[in-house]
């Protein structure tokens, strides 16, 4: 378990991976935000937020994408949902998905990232699977580790890639706006799916069904 501070230097050279131009990726984002727009507001350094978000100690624009629809959706919408243990479906609160959309994108150029995919990749940065699987209260620690990995891989690393926790058959990536020439993403031409619409909610339920999850019913007004 990797709940310790980063060392002064990595034990090995961090492992590089190249994400190829043209690779399709998927993003769940606030509907009011452009599909390729970076988050520019840092997360609180010592409170909840994303795994590798920026903080005031290392401010940078960032965005996360999944390499499959299931990974993109489950990493954003299912990370705080647990099963009750009685075999029933999980209910996704409406506040979790209303106001969000799914966009279909592709990489506009080759992108060089730090690979956190394997045990050997993680060991090269003095870590183990804790870094890419832990949740909740440990997120300030994972953000600190992310800042340290960025420092060790400056200026080449344009992001990180790691196995999705909630869809282990697929990958997630975070991309930084201060490394290389943004934007590294472009729309595919497919219309985004607005989960706040009736059709968008229907399509979301189709994505969630294999994960034994469905959207909570609307409360009559």
Short mmCIF file of N, CA and C in Angstrom, two decimals, residues 91-185:
data_model
loop_
_atom_site.label_atom_id
_atom_site.label_comp_id
_atom_site.label_asym_id
_atom_site.label_seq_id
_atom_site.Cartn_x
_atom_site.Cartn_y
_atom_site.Cartn_z
N UNK A 91 -28.82 2.47 -7.73
CA UNK A 91 -29.54 3.62 -8.26
C UNK A 91 -28.60 4.81 -8.33
N UNK A 92 -28.48 5.39 -9.51
CA UNK A 92 -27.62 6.56 -9.69
C UNK A 92 -28.44 7.82 -9.42
N UNK A 93 -28.07 8.59 -8.39
CA UNK A 93 -28.83 9.81 -8.09
C UNK A 93 -28.88 10.75 -9.30
N UNK A 94 -29.99 11.41 -9.45
CA UNK A 94 -30.16 12.28 -10.61
C UNK A 94 -29.17 13.44 -10.59
N UNK A 95 -28.81 13.90 -9.42
CA UNK A 95 -27.86 15.00 -9.33
C UNK A 95 -26.51 14.61 -9.90
N UNK A 96 -26.22 13.30 -9.96
CA UNK A 96 -24.92 12.84 -10.46
C UNK A 96 -24.81 12.94 -11.97
N UNK A 97 -25.94 12.84 -12.68
CA UNK A 97 -25.85 12.81 -14.15
C UNK A 97 -26.55 13.95 -14.85
N UNK A 98 -27.57 14.55 -14.23
CA UNK A 98 -28.22 15.69 -14.87
C UNK A 98 -27.21 16.84 -14.92
N UNK A 99 -27.09 17.45 -16.05
CA UNK A 99 -26.08 18.49 -16.23
C UNK A 99 -24.76 17.97 -16.75
N UNK A 100 -24.71 16.66 -17.10
CA UNK A 100 -23.49 16.08 -17.68
C UNK A 100 -23.80 15.52 -19.07
N UNK A 101 -22.74 15.44 -19.87
CA UNK A 101 -22.85 14.90 -21.22
C UNK A 101 -21.69 13.96 -21.50
N UNK A 102 -21.89 13.09 -22.48
CA UNK A 102 -20.84 12.20 -22.98
C UNK A 102 -20.45 12.67 -24.37
N UNK A 103 -19.15 12.93 -24.58
CA UNK A 103 -18.67 13.37 -25.88
C UNK A 103 -17.73 12.34 -26.49
N UNK A 104 -17.76 12.28 -27.82
CA UNK A 104 -16.98 11.32 -28.59
C UNK A 104 -15.84 12.08 -29.27
N UNK A 105 -14.62 11.77 -28.86
CA UNK A 105 -13.45 12.52 -29.28
C UNK A 105 -12.39 11.59 -29.86
N UNK A 106 -11.32 12.18 -30.39
CA UNK A 106 -10.15 11.40 -30.78
C UNK A 106 -8.91 12.24 -30.54
N UNK A 107 -7.78 11.56 -30.40
CA UNK A 107 -6.51 12.26 -30.21
C UNK A 107 -6.11 12.92 -31.52
N UNK A 108 -5.77 14.20 -31.46
CA UNK A 108 -5.41 14.96 -32.65
C UNK A 108 -3.94 14.85 -33.00
N UNK A 109 -3.13 14.30 -32.10
CA UNK A 109 -1.70 14.15 -32.32
C UNK A 109 -1.19 13.04 -31.41
N UNK A 110 0.00 12.52 -31.70
CA UNK A 110 0.63 11.59 -30.78
C UNK A 110 0.89 12.30 -29.45
N UNK A 111 0.62 11.62 -28.34
CA UNK A 111 0.79 12.20 -27.02
C UNK A 111 1.67 11.27 -26.19
N UNK A 112 2.71 11.83 -25.58
CA UNK A 112 3.62 11.03 -24.76
C UNK A 112 3.21 11.16 -23.30
N UNK A 113 2.96 10.03 -22.65
CA UNK A 113 2.45 10.03 -21.28
C UNK A 113 3.27 9.08 -20.42
N UNK A 114 3.11 9.22 -19.11
CA UNK A 114 3.68 8.27 -18.15
C UNK A 114 2.72 7.09 -18.04
N UNK A 115 3.23 5.89 -18.23
CA UNK A 115 2.39 4.70 -18.08
C UNK A 115 2.37 4.24 -16.63
N UNK A 116 1.17 4.07 -16.11
CA UNK A 116 0.93 3.52 -14.77
C UNK A 116 0.08 2.26 -14.91
N UNK A 117 0.28 1.53 -15.99
CA UNK A 117 -0.58 0.41 -16.34
C UNK A 117 -0.25 -0.88 -15.60
N UNK A 118 1.01 -1.12 -15.33
CA UNK A 118 1.43 -2.41 -14.77
C UNK A 118 2.13 -2.22 -13.43
N UNK A 119 2.35 -3.34 -12.74
CA UNK A 119 3.09 -3.27 -11.49
C UNK A 119 4.49 -2.74 -11.70
N UNK A 120 5.13 -3.12 -12.81
CA UNK A 120 6.47 -2.61 -13.11
C UNK A 120 6.44 -1.12 -13.40
N UNK A 121 5.41 -0.66 -14.12
CA UNK A 121 5.28 0.78 -14.39
C UNK A 121 5.15 1.55 -13.08
N UNK A 122 4.32 1.05 -12.17
CA UNK A 122 4.12 1.73 -10.89
C UNK A 122 5.37 1.68 -10.04
N UNK A 123 6.08 0.56 -10.05
CA UNK A 123 7.30 0.45 -9.26
C UNK A 123 8.36 1.44 -9.74
N UNK A 124 8.35 1.77 -11.03
CA UNK A 124 9.32 2.73 -11.56
C UNK A 124 9.14 4.11 -10.96
N UNK A 125 7.94 4.40 -10.42
CA UNK A 125 7.70 5.67 -9.73
C UNK A 125 7.48 5.44 -8.24
N UNK A 126 8.04 4.33 -7.72
CA UNK A 126 8.03 4.03 -6.28
C UNK A 126 6.63 3.80 -5.73
N UNK A 127 5.73 3.27 -6.56
CA UNK A 127 4.35 3.06 -6.11
C UNK A 127 3.86 1.66 -6.44
N UNK A 128 2.62 1.37 -5.99
CA UNK A 128 1.95 0.11 -6.34
C UNK A 128 0.51 0.44 -6.74
N UNK A 129 -0.35 -0.57 -6.79
CA UNK A 129 -1.70 -0.36 -7.31
C UNK A 129 -2.54 0.60 -6.46
N UNK A 130 -2.11 0.87 -5.25
CA UNK A 130 -2.81 1.86 -4.42
C UNK A 130 -3.00 3.17 -5.17
N UNK A 131 -1.99 3.59 -5.92
CA UNK A 131 -2.02 4.90 -6.57
C UNK A 131 -3.18 5.03 -7.55
N UNK A 132 -3.52 3.94 -8.22
CA UNK A 132 -4.54 4.01 -9.27
C UNK A 132 -5.87 3.38 -8.86
N UNK A 133 -5.97 2.94 -7.61
CA UNK A 133 -7.21 2.30 -7.15
C UNK A 133 -7.83 2.95 -5.92
N UNK A 134 -7.04 3.61 -5.09
CA UNK A 134 -7.59 4.15 -3.85
C UNK A 134 -8.59 5.27 -4.14
N UNK A 135 -9.51 5.49 -3.22
CA UNK A 135 -10.58 6.46 -3.41
C UNK A 135 -10.68 7.41 -2.21
N UNK A 136 -11.66 8.31 -2.29
CA UNK A 136 -12.09 9.12 -1.15
C UNK A 136 -11.00 9.90 -0.45
N UNK A 137 -10.82 9.59 0.82
CA UNK A 137 -9.93 10.37 1.68
C UNK A 137 -8.47 10.31 1.26
N UNK A 138 -8.11 9.33 0.43
CA UNK A 138 -6.72 9.23 -0.03
C UNK A 138 -6.43 10.12 -1.23
N UNK A 139 -7.44 10.73 -1.81
CA UNK A 139 -7.21 11.51 -3.02
C UNK A 139 -6.22 12.67 -2.85
N UNK A 140 -6.17 13.38 -1.70
CA UNK A 140 -5.11 14.38 -1.56
C UNK A 140 -3.71 13.77 -1.70
N UNK A 141 -3.54 12.53 -1.23
CA UNK A 141 -2.24 11.88 -1.36
C UNK A 141 -1.95 11.53 -2.82
N UNK A 142 -2.95 11.03 -3.55
CA UNK A 142 -2.69 10.69 -4.96
C UNK A 142 -2.40 11.95 -5.77
N UNK A 143 -3.03 13.05 -5.43
CA UNK A 143 -2.72 14.30 -6.14
C UNK A 143 -1.29 14.74 -5.85
N UNK A 144 -0.85 14.57 -4.61
CA UNK A 144 0.54 14.90 -4.26
C UNK A 144 1.51 14.03 -5.07
N UNK A 145 1.20 12.75 -5.16
CA UNK A 145 2.03 11.86 -5.98
C UNK A 145 2.00 12.26 -7.44
N UNK A 146 0.84 12.66 -7.94
CA UNK A 146 0.75 13.11 -9.32
C UNK A 146 1.63 14.32 -9.58
N UNK A 147 1.63 15.27 -8.65
CA UNK A 147 2.50 16.44 -8.80
C UNK A 147 3.97 16.02 -8.84
N UNK A 148 4.34 15.09 -7.97
CA UNK A 148 5.73 14.62 -7.92
C UNK A 148 6.12 13.93 -9.23
N UNK A 149 5.23 13.08 -9.76
CA UNK A 149 5.53 12.40 -11.03
C UNK A 149 5.67 13.43 -12.15
N UNK A 150 4.83 14.45 -12.15
CA UNK A 150 4.96 15.52 -13.15
C UNK A 150 6.32 16.18 -13.07
N UNK A 151 6.78 16.46 -11.84
CA UNK A 151 8.09 17.11 -11.70
C UNK A 151 9.22 16.22 -12.23
N UNK A 152 9.10 14.91 -11.98
CA UNK A 152 10.16 13.99 -12.41
C UNK A 152 10.17 13.79 -13.93
N UNK A 153 9.08 14.12 -14.59
CA UNK A 153 8.96 13.85 -16.02
C UNK A 153 8.80 15.12 -16.84
N UNK A 154 9.15 16.25 -16.26
CA UNK A 154 9.12 17.52 -16.98
C UNK A 154 10.32 17.57 -17.92
N UNK A 155 10.18 18.00 -19.17
CA UNK A 155 8.98 18.58 -19.78
C UNK A 155 8.21 17.62 -20.69
N UNK A 156 8.62 16.35 -20.74
CA UNK A 156 8.07 15.50 -21.81
C UNK A 156 6.68 14.94 -21.54
N UNK A 157 6.34 14.65 -20.27
CA UNK A 157 5.09 13.93 -20.00
C UNK A 157 3.88 14.85 -20.17
N UNK A 158 3.04 14.52 -21.13
CA UNK A 158 1.83 15.30 -21.40
C UNK A 158 0.62 14.78 -20.64
N UNK A 159 0.81 13.72 -19.84
CA UNK A 159 -0.27 13.15 -19.06
C UNK A 159 0.13 11.81 -18.49
N UNK A 160 -0.84 11.11 -17.91
CA UNK A 160 -0.66 9.75 -17.37
C UNK A 160 -1.74 8.85 -17.98
N UNK A 161 -1.44 7.56 -18.06
CA UNK A 161 -2.44 6.56 -18.44
C UNK A 161 -2.41 5.44 -17.41
N UNK A 162 -3.60 4.93 -17.00
CA UNK A 162 -3.67 3.90 -15.96
C UNK A 162 -4.91 3.04 -16.19
N UNK A 163 -4.99 1.87 -15.55
CA UNK A 163 -6.18 1.02 -15.71
C UNK A 163 -7.37 1.64 -14.98
N UNK A 164 -8.51 1.64 -15.64
CA UNK A 164 -9.73 2.11 -14.99
C UNK A 164 -10.05 1.22 -13.80
N UNK A 165 -10.33 1.83 -12.65
CA UNK A 165 -10.71 1.05 -11.48
C UNK A 165 -12.09 0.42 -11.66
N UNK A 166 -13.01 1.16 -12.23
CA UNK A 166 -14.40 0.71 -12.30
C UNK A 166 -14.73 -0.04 -13.59
N UNK A 167 -13.81 -0.01 -14.55
CA UNK A 167 -13.90 -0.83 -15.75
C UNK A 167 -12.49 -1.34 -16.05
N UNK A 168 -12.04 -2.36 -15.29
CA UNK A 168 -10.64 -2.79 -15.35
C UNK A 168 -10.19 -3.28 -16.72
N UNK A 169 -11.13 -3.57 -17.62
CA UNK A 169 -10.75 -4.00 -18.97
C UNK A 169 -10.33 -2.83 -19.85
N UNK A 170 -10.39 -1.62 -19.33
CA UNK A 170 -10.09 -0.45 -20.15
C UNK A 170 -9.18 0.52 -19.41
N UNK A 171 -8.87 1.63 -20.07
CA UNK A 171 -7.89 2.58 -19.57
C UNK A 171 -8.51 3.96 -19.38
N UNK A 172 -7.88 4.73 -18.51
CA UNK A 172 -8.17 6.15 -18.35
C UNK A 172 -6.89 6.93 -18.59
N UNK A 173 -7.04 8.19 -18.98
CA UNK A 173 -5.87 9.06 -19.13
C UNK A 173 -6.23 10.45 -18.65
N UNK A 174 -5.24 11.14 -18.09
CA UNK A 174 -5.34 12.55 -17.80
C UNK A 174 -4.34 13.26 -18.70
N UNK A 175 -4.76 14.39 -19.28
CA UNK A 175 -3.92 15.18 -20.16
C UNK A 175 -3.74 16.56 -19.56
N UNK A 176 -2.53 17.12 -19.70
CA UNK A 176 -2.18 18.41 -19.11
C UNK A 176 -2.09 19.47 -20.21
N UNK A 177 -2.47 20.70 -19.87
CA UNK A 177 -2.45 21.77 -20.87
C UNK A 177 -1.12 22.51 -20.92
N UNK A 178 -0.19 22.19 -20.01
CA UNK A 178 1.08 22.92 -19.98
C UNK A 178 2.25 22.09 -20.53
N UNK A 179 1.94 21.00 -21.20
CA UNK A 179 2.97 20.16 -21.81
C UNK A 179 2.60 19.92 -23.27
N UNK A 180 3.42 20.39 -24.18
CA UNK A 180 3.10 20.21 -25.60
C UNK A 180 2.18 21.30 -26.10
N UNK A 181 1.62 21.08 -27.25
CA UNK A 181 0.79 22.07 -27.92
C UNK A 181 -0.68 21.67 -27.85
N UNK A 182 -1.45 22.23 -26.91
CA UNK A 182 -2.88 21.91 -26.87
C UNK A 182 -3.58 22.56 -28.06
N UNK A 183 -4.77 22.09 -28.42
CA UNK A 183 -5.48 20.98 -27.79
C UNK A 183 -5.11 19.64 -28.42
N UNK A 184 -4.94 18.59 -27.62
CA UNK A 184 -4.62 17.28 -28.19
C UNK A 184 -5.84 16.48 -28.61
N UNK A 185 -7.03 17.04 -28.41
CA UNK A 185 -8.27 16.33 -28.72
C UNK A 185 -9.07 17.07 -29.77
#
